[in-house]
Amino acid sequence: MNGTVDITQDGGVLTLRMNRPDKKNALTNAMYGTMADTLENADRDDSVRVAVIRGAGELFCAGNDIGDFLKASDNIAEGNVFRFIRLLGAFTKPLVAGVQGHAVGIGTTMLLHCDYVVLAEDAKLSTPFTGLGLVPEAASSMILPATIGHSRAFAMLAMGEPMGAAEAVAAGLANQLVANTELDDAVDKAAQRIAALPPGAMQATKALMREPGVTGARMEAEIEIFAQRLQSAEAKEAFTAFMEKRKPDFSSF
C-alpha cells in the first residue's frame, strides 16, 4: 500500500517521507494507509524512539489528492485518511517534522501533533477547509486556537489565510527556522537528540503534555461534521470548480 511513501530507519529514528514530488506530495488513500500502518507498527516497536515526517522535493505536502479523495468520500470516516489522523493523535512516541515550501490542509494540521517542528525559510502553512465547503480536521479546531489564539486561528481555519515560516515559529507552531539548505541537518540533529534520551521518560512526558482522550473526542466531532459537509452542495460546487479549474461560485448559498 505504498504509493508512494518511503520508510527508512536509522537507529532509533524512523522516517516517513512523502515521495510524490511531481504531484506536490498530495496524499492518496494508499499513502495514508502506508503512513497509518507505519505509525501503528512503530508504536509497538521498541527499536523506534522517534518518528520523523518529511516531504520529498520542493514542498512538504499539498494536502489531499482531490480526485483520489473524492473516490473514497462515501466511507471517509472509516477510511485511511481519518485512520492516519486518529493515529497522529494517539501516537505515544515523539513526532518530528521538517517542512519546506507549502504545507496545505493535512500538511499543516499534522504538524499540530508533532512534538518538534523545523521549518525552512520558504515554508508556508495553510488550511483552506472552508473554501472547499468543509471544516477543519485532526483536532485543529481545538489545538490551533489553543496554540496561537482565536483571532489568528480564525484567519487560518475559517478564512484560509496562510502563515509564513517566521510568523509560525514566533506563534509557537514550530521550534526552529532554518535556511532550506540546513533543513535536513537540523531535522536529523533534533531527531537524534530525542532518540538518545530515555524512551520511557520521553513517552511519559509526552503523555503528560498531550491529552489523547480530549484530542480524540474533538477529532470524532470534526469527523462527523466533515463527513456531512463533504456531501453538501457547497462542497460539491467547490470540488467541481477545482476539477474544472475555475473559481467556485457560492453566491446562491
PDB file of C-alpha atoms in Angstrom:
ATOM      1  CA  MET A   1       0.000   0.000   0.000  1.00  0.00           C
ATOM      2  CA  ASN A   2       2.962   2.332  -0.562  1.00  0.00           C
ATOM      3  CA  GLY A   3       2.010   4.612  -3.341  1.00  0.00           C
ATOM      4  CA  THR A   4       4.401   6.487  -2.567  1.00  0.00           C
ATOM      5  CA  VAL A   5       5.850   6.918   0.920  1.00  0.00           C
ATOM      6  CA  ASP A   6       9.452   5.979   1.644  1.00  0.00           C
ATOM      7  CA  ILE A   7      10.017   4.363   5.047  1.00  0.00           C
ATOM      8  CA  THR A   8      13.551   4.221   6.450  1.00  0.00           C
ATOM      9  CA  GLN A   9      15.062   3.640   9.882  1.00  0.00           C
ATOM     10  CA  ASP A  10      18.432   4.796  11.186  1.00  0.00           C
ATOM     11  CA  GLY A  11      18.987   3.569  14.722  1.00  0.00           C
ATOM     12  CA  GLY A  12      16.027   4.712  16.776  1.00  0.00           C
ATOM     13  CA  VAL A  13      14.867   7.243  14.156  1.00  0.00           C
ATOM     14  CA  LEU A  14      12.075   6.150  11.812  1.00  0.00           C
ATOM     15  CA  THR A  15      11.427   8.439   8.842  1.00  0.00           C
ATOM     16  CA  LEU A  16       8.252   8.610   6.753  1.00  0.00           C
ATOM     17  CA  ARG A  17       8.927  10.597   3.588  1.00  0.00           C
ATOM     18  CA  MET A  18       6.043  11.517   1.310  1.00  0.00           C
ATOM     19  CA  ASN A  19       7.643  10.983  -2.090  1.00  0.00           C
ATOM     20  CA  ARG A  20       5.332  12.204  -4.809  1.00  0.00           C
ATOM     21  CA  PRO A  21       7.003  15.488  -5.733  1.00  0.00           C
ATOM     22  CA  ASP A  22       5.505  15.569  -9.237  1.00  0.00           C
ATOM     23  CA  LYS A  23       2.092  15.858  -7.532  1.00  0.00           C
ATOM     24  CA  LYS A  24       3.350  18.161  -4.766  1.00  0.00           C
ATOM     25  CA  ASN A  25       3.178  15.242  -2.326  1.00  0.00           C
ATOM     26  CA  ALA A  26      -0.624  15.329  -2.436  1.00  0.00           C
ATOM     27  CA  LEU A  27      -1.767  12.404  -0.307  1.00  0.00           C
ATOM     28  CA  THR A  28      -3.648   9.463  -1.789  1.00  0.00           C
ATOM     29  CA  ASN A  29      -5.612   6.818   0.087  1.00  0.00           C
ATOM     30  CA  ALA A  30      -2.712   4.389  -0.387  1.00  0.00           C
ATOM     31  CA  MET A  31      -0.224   6.903   1.065  1.00  0.00           C
ATOM     32  CA  TYR A  32      -2.457   7.485   4.072  1.00  0.00           C
ATOM     33  CA  GLY A  33      -2.668   3.721   4.523  1.00  0.00           C
ATOM     34  CA  THR A  34       1.102   3.306   4.429  1.00  0.00           C
ATOM     35  CA  MET A  35       1.661   6.073   6.957  1.00  0.00           C
ATOM     36  CA  ALA A  36      -1.071   4.742   9.240  1.00  0.00           C
ATOM     37  CA  ASP A  37       0.366   1.210   9.107  1.00  0.00           C
ATOM     38  CA  THR A  38       3.843   2.582   9.807  1.00  0.00           C
ATOM     39  CA  LEU A  39       2.794   4.621  12.842  1.00  0.00           C
ATOM     40  CA  GLU A  40       0.741   1.731  14.183  1.00  0.00           C
ATOM     41  CA  ASN A  41       3.704  -0.634  13.936  1.00  0.00           C
ATOM     42  CA  ALA A  42       6.183   1.957  15.229  1.00  0.00           C
ATOM     43  CA  ASP A  43       4.164   2.494  18.397  1.00  0.00           C
ATOM     44  CA  ARG A  44       4.664  -1.207  19.221  1.00  0.00           C
ATOM     45  CA  ASP A  45       8.299  -1.418  18.106  1.00  0.00           C
ATOM     46  CA  ASP A  46      10.769  -0.773  20.933  1.00  0.00           C
ATOM     47  CA  SER A  47      13.548  -0.094  18.411  1.00  0.00           C
ATOM     48  CA  VAL A  48      11.737   3.080  17.309  1.00  0.00           C
ATOM     49  CA  ARG A  49      12.441   6.017  19.625  1.00  0.00           C
ATOM     50  CA  VAL A  50      11.153   8.834  17.420  1.00  0.00           C
ATOM     51  CA  ALA A  51       9.265   9.160  14.120  1.00  0.00           C
ATOM     52  CA  VAL A  52      10.028  11.857  11.558  1.00  0.00           C
ATOM     53  CA  ILE A  53       7.682  13.103   8.815  1.00  0.00           C
ATOM     54  CA  ARG A  54       9.205  14.676   5.711  1.00  0.00           C
ATOM     55  CA  GLY A  55       8.213  15.554   2.163  1.00  0.00           C
ATOM     56  CA  ALA A  56      10.388  14.986  -0.900  1.00  0.00           C
ATOM     57  CA  GLY A  57      11.121  17.759  -3.383  1.00  0.00           C
ATOM     58  CA  GLU A  58      10.449  21.472  -3.108  1.00  0.00           C
ATOM     59  CA  LEU A  59       7.377  21.360  -0.867  1.00  0.00           C
ATOM     60  CA  PHE A  60       6.174  19.384   2.116  1.00  0.00           C
ATOM     61  CA  CYS A  61       2.584  18.429   1.264  1.00  0.00           C
ATOM     62  CA  ALA A  62      -0.188  19.934  -0.868  1.00  0.00           C
ATOM     63  CA  GLY A  63      -2.907  18.211   1.154  1.00  0.00           C
ATOM     64  CA  ASN A  64      -5.232  15.586  -0.262  1.00  0.00           C
ATOM     65  CA  ASP A  65      -5.154  14.350  -3.832  1.00  0.00           C
ATOM     66  CA  ILE A  66      -8.618  15.677  -4.663  1.00  0.00           C
ATOM     67  CA  GLY A  67      -9.517  13.076  -7.295  1.00  0.00           C
ATOM     68  CA  ASP A  68      -8.419  10.188  -5.095  1.00  0.00           C
ATOM     69  CA  PHE A  69     -10.039  11.800  -2.056  1.00  0.00           C
ATOM     70  CA  LEU A  70     -13.430  12.040  -3.772  1.00  0.00           C
ATOM     71  CA  LYS A  71     -13.318   8.368  -4.776  1.00  0.00           C
ATOM     72  CA  ALA A  72     -13.099   7.393  -1.103  1.00  0.00           C
ATOM     73  CA  SER A  73     -15.566  10.016   0.134  1.00  0.00           C
ATOM     74  CA  ASP A  74     -18.504   7.611   0.606  1.00  0.00           C
ATOM     75  CA  ASN A  75     -16.742   5.903   3.518  1.00  0.00           C
ATOM     76  CA  ILE A  76     -14.459   8.758   4.525  1.00  0.00           C
ATOM     77  CA  ALA A  77     -14.958   8.439   8.293  1.00  0.00           C
ATOM     78  CA  GLU A  78     -13.671   4.844   8.349  1.00  0.00           C
ATOM     79  CA  GLY A  79     -11.068   5.145   5.596  1.00  0.00           C
ATOM     80  CA  ASN A  80      -7.304   5.606   5.679  1.00  0.00           C
ATOM     81  CA  VAL A  81      -7.483   9.414   5.838  1.00  0.00           C
ATOM     82  CA  PHE A  82      -9.010   9.550   9.283  1.00  0.00           C
ATOM     83  CA  ARG A  83      -7.280   6.356  10.368  1.00  0.00           C
ATOM     84  CA  PHE A  84      -3.990   8.208   9.908  1.00  0.00           C
ATOM     85  CA  ILE A  85      -5.332  11.306  11.638  1.00  0.00           C
ATOM     86  CA  ARG A  86      -6.557   9.299  14.625  1.00  0.00           C
ATOM     87  CA  LEU A  87      -3.146   7.632  14.907  1.00  0.00           C
ATOM     88  CA  LEU A  88      -1.433  11.027  14.898  1.00  0.00           C
ATOM     89  CA  GLY A  89      -3.420  11.982  17.971  1.00  0.00           C
ATOM     90  CA  ALA A  90      -2.825   8.666  19.715  1.00  0.00           C
ATOM     91  CA  PHE A  91       0.865   8.113  18.839  1.00  0.00           C
ATOM     92  CA  THR A  92       2.797   7.699  22.087  1.00  0.00           C
ATOM     93  CA  LYS A  93       6.317   8.365  20.830  1.00  0.00           C
ATOM     94  CA  PRO A  94       7.826  11.724  19.840  1.00  0.00           C
ATOM     95  CA  LEU A  95       6.976  13.022  16.375  1.00  0.00           C
ATOM     96  CA  VAL A  96       9.311  15.350  14.479  1.00  0.00           C
ATOM     97  CA  ALA A  97       8.631  17.145  11.188  1.00  0.00           C
ATOM     98  CA  GLY A  98      10.798  19.039   8.735  1.00  0.00           C
ATOM     99  CA  VAL A  99       8.866  21.341   6.409  1.00  0.00           C
ATOM    100  CA  GLN A 100       9.869  23.130   3.226  1.00  0.00           C
ATOM    101  CA  GLY A 101       7.588  25.011   0.851  1.00  0.00           C
ATOM    102  CA  HIS A 102       3.825  24.711   1.107  1.00  0.00           C
ATOM    103  CA  ALA A 103       2.081  22.670   3.790  1.00  0.00           C
ATOM    104  CA  VAL A 104      -1.606  22.648   2.871  1.00  0.00           C
ATOM    105  CA  GLY A 105      -4.558  21.225   4.813  1.00  0.00           C
ATOM    106  CA  ILE A 106      -3.410  17.996   6.448  1.00  0.00           C
ATOM    107  CA  GLY A 107       0.124  19.166   5.608  1.00  0.00           C
ATOM    108  CA  THR A 108      -0.381  21.801   8.295  1.00  0.00           C
ATOM    109  CA  THR A 109      -2.744  20.077  10.713  1.00  0.00           C
ATOM    110  CA  MET A 110      -0.453  17.053  11.101  1.00  0.00           C
ATOM    111  CA  LEU A 111       2.197  19.433  12.427  1.00  0.00           C
ATOM    112  CA  LEU A 112      -0.038  20.197  15.408  1.00  0.00           C
ATOM    113  CA  HIS A 113       0.561  16.624  16.560  1.00  0.00           C
ATOM    114  CA  CYS A 114       4.320  16.805  16.084  1.00  0.00           C
ATOM    115  CA  ASP A 115       6.386  17.470  19.169  1.00  0.00           C
ATOM    116  CA  TYR A 116       9.275  19.160  17.384  1.00  0.00           C
ATOM    117  CA  VAL A 117       8.905  21.017  14.072  1.00  0.00           C
ATOM    118  CA  VAL A 118      11.635  22.563  11.936  1.00  0.00           C
ATOM    119  CA  LEU A 119      10.582  24.999   9.200  1.00  0.00           C
ATOM    120  CA  ALA A 120      12.652  26.044   6.230  1.00  0.00           C
ATOM    121  CA  GLU A 121      12.607  29.738   5.383  1.00  0.00           C
ATOM    122  CA  ASP A 122      10.198  29.231   2.481  1.00  0.00           C
ATOM    123  CA  ALA A 123       7.663  27.173   4.465  1.00  0.00           C
ATOM    124  CA  LYS A 124       4.081  28.394   4.265  1.00  0.00           C
ATOM    125  CA  LEU A 125       1.266  26.850   6.307  1.00  0.00           C
ATOM    126  CA  SER A 126      -2.343  26.992   5.109  1.00  0.00           C
ATOM    127  CA  THR A 127      -5.670  25.358   5.993  1.00  0.00           C
ATOM    128  CA  PRO A 128      -8.194  26.149   3.216  1.00  0.00           C
ATOM    129  CA  PHE A 129     -11.014  23.944   4.525  1.00  0.00           C
ATOM    130  CA  THR A 130     -13.959  26.342   4.350  1.00  0.00           C
ATOM    131  CA  GLY A 131     -13.099  27.283   0.776  1.00  0.00           C
ATOM    132  CA  LEU A 132     -13.856  23.657  -0.081  1.00  0.00           C
ATOM    133  CA  GLY A 133     -17.114  23.735   1.866  1.00  0.00           C
ATOM    134  CA  LEU A 134     -15.546  21.647   4.637  1.00  0.00           C
ATOM    135  CA  VAL A 135     -14.457  22.049   8.260  1.00  0.00           C
ATOM    136  CA  PRO A 136     -11.085  21.615   9.989  1.00  0.00           C
ATOM    137  CA  GLU A 137      -9.817  18.155  10.959  1.00  0.00           C
ATOM    138  CA  ALA A 138      -7.157  16.497  13.135  1.00  0.00           C
ATOM    139  CA  ALA A 139      -8.491  18.382  16.184  1.00  0.00           C
ATOM    140  CA  SER A 140      -7.091  21.567  14.636  1.00  0.00           C
ATOM    141  CA  SER A 141     -10.269  23.430  15.620  1.00  0.00           C
ATOM    142  CA  MET A 142      -9.148  22.905  19.230  1.00  0.00           C
ATOM    143  CA  ILE A 143      -5.346  22.751  19.093  1.00  0.00           C
ATOM    144  CA  LEU A 144      -4.700  25.714  16.776  1.00  0.00           C
ATOM    145  CA  PRO A 145      -6.696  28.332  18.771  1.00  0.00           C
ATOM    146  CA  ALA A 146      -5.121  26.999  21.974  1.00  0.00           C
ATOM    147  CA  THR A 147      -1.669  27.459  20.452  1.00  0.00           C
ATOM    148  CA  ILE A 148      -1.900  30.763  18.601  1.00  0.00           C
ATOM    149  CA  GLY A 149      -5.117  32.349  19.882  1.00  0.00           C
ATOM    150  CA  HIS A 150      -8.609  32.533  18.407  1.00  0.00           C
ATOM    151  CA  SER A 151      -8.046  35.505  16.126  1.00  0.00           C
ATOM    152  CA  ARG A 152      -5.057  34.114  14.256  1.00  0.00           C
ATOM    153  CA  ALA A 153      -6.579  30.632  14.219  1.00  0.00           C
ATOM    154  CA  PHE A 154      -9.801  32.016  12.736  1.00  0.00           C
ATOM    155  CA  ALA A 155      -7.846  33.737   9.993  1.00  0.00           C
ATOM    156  CA  MET A 156      -6.192  30.417   9.127  1.00  0.00           C
ATOM    157  CA  LEU A 157      -9.037  27.928   9.653  1.00  0.00           C
ATOM    158  CA  ALA A 158     -12.074  29.967   8.640  1.00  0.00           C
ATOM    159  CA  MET A 159     -10.599  32.438   6.155  1.00  0.00           C
ATOM    160  CA  GLY A 160      -7.842  30.260   4.721  1.00  0.00           C
ATOM    161  CA  GLU A 161      -5.106  32.830   5.268  1.00  0.00           C
ATOM    162  CA  PRO A 162      -1.611  31.285   5.074  1.00  0.00           C
ATOM    163  CA  MET A 163       1.086  31.785   7.682  1.00  0.00           C
ATOM    164  CA  GLY A 164       4.749  32.147   6.791  1.00  0.00           C
ATOM    165  CA  ALA A 165       7.605  30.346   8.487  1.00  0.00           C
ATOM    166  CA  ALA A 166       8.885  33.205  10.652  1.00  0.00           C
ATOM    167  CA  GLU A 167       5.403  34.019  11.954  1.00  0.00           C
ATOM    168  CA  ALA A 168       4.686  30.331  12.585  1.00  0.00           C
ATOM    169  CA  VAL A 169       7.795  29.952  14.737  1.00  0.00           C
ATOM    170  CA  ALA A 170       7.019  33.178  16.596  1.00  0.00           C
ATOM    171  CA  ALA A 171       3.450  31.964  17.180  1.00  0.00           C
ATOM    172  CA  GLY A 172       4.621  28.679  18.677  1.00  0.00           C
ATOM    173  CA  LEU A 173       3.668  26.388  15.785  1.00  0.00           C
ATOM    174  CA  ALA A 174       7.277  25.320  15.235  1.00  0.00           C
ATOM    175  CA  ASN A 175      10.565  25.130  17.116  1.00  0.00           C
ATOM    176  CA  GLN A 176      13.168  26.196  14.568  1.00  0.00           C
ATOM    177  CA  LEU A 177      13.508  28.326  11.470  1.00  0.00           C
ATOM    178  CA  VAL A 178      16.455  27.431   9.240  1.00  0.00           C
ATOM    179  CA  ALA A 179      17.695  28.043   5.726  1.00  0.00           C
ATOM    180  CA  ASN A 180      16.415  25.499   3.215  1.00  0.00           C
ATOM    181  CA  THR A 181      19.921  24.149   2.777  1.00  0.00           C
ATOM    182  CA  GLU A 182      20.126  23.473   6.528  1.00  0.00           C
ATOM    183  CA  LEU A 183      16.747  21.742   6.923  1.00  0.00           C
ATOM    184  CA  ASP A 184      17.943  18.134   6.607  1.00  0.00           C
ATOM    185  CA  ASP A 185      20.737  18.619   9.116  1.00  0.00           C
ATOM    186  CA  ALA A 186      18.519  20.436  11.622  1.00  0.00           C
ATOM    187  CA  VAL A 187      15.851  17.725  11.478  1.00  0.00           C
ATOM    188  CA  ASP A 188      18.433  14.952  11.815  1.00  0.00           C
ATOM    189  CA  LYS A 189      20.065  16.606  14.828  1.00  0.00           C
ATOM    190  CA  ALA A 190      16.736  17.117  16.602  1.00  0.00           C
ATOM    191  CA  ALA A 191      15.621  13.538  15.952  1.00  0.00           C
ATOM    192  CA  GLN A 192      18.937  12.039  17.070  1.00  0.00           C
ATOM    193  CA  ARG A 193      18.932  14.155  20.213  1.00  0.00           C
ATOM    194  CA  ILE A 194      15.429  12.938  21.099  1.00  0.00           C
ATOM    195  CA  ALA A 195      16.289   9.321  20.254  1.00  0.00           C
ATOM    196  CA  ALA A 196      19.262   9.415  22.647  1.00  0.00           C
ATOM    197  CA  LEU A 197      17.088  10.297  25.649  1.00  0.00           C
ATOM    198  CA  PRO A 198      15.470   7.660  27.915  1.00  0.00           C
ATOM    199  CA  PRO A 199      12.466   6.370  25.933  1.00  0.00           C
ATOM    200  CA  GLY A 200      10.274   5.614  28.942  1.00  0.00           C
ATOM    201  CA  ALA A 201      10.742   9.074  30.413  1.00  0.00           C
ATOM    202  CA  MET A 202      10.226  10.643  26.981  1.00  0.00           C
ATOM    203  CA  GLN A 203       6.936   8.846  26.352  1.00  0.00           C
ATOM    204  CA  ALA A 204       5.693   9.517  29.883  1.00  0.00           C
ATOM    205  CA  THR A 205       6.466  13.211  29.458  1.00  0.00           C
ATOM    206  CA  LYS A 206       4.646  13.361  26.121  1.00  0.00           C
ATOM    207  CA  ALA A 207       1.639  11.594  27.680  1.00  0.00           C
ATOM    208  CA  LEU A 208       1.516  14.221  30.439  1.00  0.00           C
ATOM    209  CA  MET A 209       1.762  17.083  27.936  1.00  0.00           C
ATOM    210  CA  ARG A 210      -0.810  15.720  25.482  1.00  0.00           C
ATOM    211  CA  GLU A 211      -4.432  14.803  26.217  1.00  0.00           C
ATOM    212  CA  PRO A 212      -5.244  11.993  23.754  1.00  0.00           C
ATOM    213  CA  GLY A 213      -8.736  11.481  25.183  1.00  0.00           C
ATOM    214  CA  VAL A 214      -9.694  15.124  24.729  1.00  0.00           C
ATOM    215  CA  THR A 215      -7.982  15.298  21.337  1.00  0.00           C
ATOM    216  CA  GLY A 216      -9.670  12.117  20.190  1.00  0.00           C
ATOM    217  CA  ALA A 217     -13.101  13.388  21.211  1.00  0.00           C
ATOM    218  CA  ARG A 218     -12.621  16.596  19.208  1.00  0.00           C
ATOM    219  CA  MET A 219     -11.367  14.572  16.231  1.00  0.00           C
ATOM    220  CA  GLU A 220     -14.518  12.444  16.259  1.00  0.00           C
ATOM    221  CA  ALA A 221     -16.734  15.537  16.430  1.00  0.00           C
ATOM    222  CA  GLU A 222     -14.866  17.046  13.485  1.00  0.00           C
ATOM    223  CA  ILE A 223     -15.017  13.808  11.504  1.00  0.00           C
ATOM    224  CA  GLU A 224     -18.803  13.614  11.856  1.00  0.00           C
ATOM    225  CA  ILE A 225     -19.283  17.172  10.621  1.00  0.00           C
ATOM    226  CA  PHE A 226     -16.583  16.782   7.947  1.00  0.00           C
ATOM    227  CA  ALA A 227     -18.374  13.733   6.511  1.00  0.00           C
ATOM    228  CA  GLN A 228     -21.673  15.653   6.461  1.00  0.00           C
ATOM    229  CA  ARG A 229     -20.094  18.694   4.842  1.00  0.00           C
ATOM    230  CA  LEU A 230     -18.480  16.522   2.176  1.00  0.00           C
ATOM    231  CA  GLN A 231     -21.981  15.707   0.904  1.00  0.00           C
ATOM    232  CA  SER A 232     -23.149  19.333   0.985  1.00  0.00           C
ATOM    233  CA  ALA A 233     -23.989  21.423  -2.069  1.00  0.00           C
ATOM    234  CA  GLU A 234     -21.249  23.881  -1.084  1.00  0.00           C
ATOM    235  CA  ALA A 235     -18.611  21.155  -1.129  1.00  0.00           C
ATOM    236  CA  LYS A 236     -19.896  19.760  -4.418  1.00  0.00           C
ATOM    237  CA  GLU A 237     -19.594  23.208  -6.002  1.00  0.00           C
ATOM    238  CA  ALA A 238     -16.105  23.709  -4.558  1.00  0.00           C
ATOM    239  CA  PHE A 239     -14.794  20.345  -5.745  1.00  0.00           C
ATOM    240  CA  THR A 240     -16.459  20.654  -9.153  1.00  0.00           C
ATOM    241  CA  ALA A 241     -14.880  24.073  -9.607  1.00  0.00           C
ATOM    242  CA  PHE A 242     -11.493  22.674  -8.586  1.00  0.00           C
ATOM    243  CA  MET A 243     -11.697  19.853 -11.098  1.00  0.00           C
ATOM    244  CA  GLU A 244     -12.915  22.283 -13.808  1.00  0.00           C
ATOM    245  CA  LYS A 245     -10.122  24.739 -12.905  1.00  0.00           C
ATOM    246  CA  ARG A 246     -12.498  27.634 -12.260  1.00  0.00           C
ATOM    247  CA  LYS A 247     -13.400  29.833  -9.313  1.00  0.00           C
ATOM    248  CA  PRO A 248     -16.259  28.400  -7.217  1.00  0.00           C
ATOM    249  CA  ASP A 249     -19.499  30.377  -7.005  1.00  0.00           C
ATOM    250  CA  PHE A 250     -21.097  30.357  -3.568  1.00  0.00           C
ATOM    251  CA  SER A 251     -23.426  33.317  -4.237  1.00  0.00           C
ATOM    252  CA  SER A 252     -26.560  31.157  -4.316  1.00  0.00           C
ATOM    253  CA  PHE A 253     -25.976  29.597  -0.896  1.00  0.00           C
TER     254      PHE A 253
END
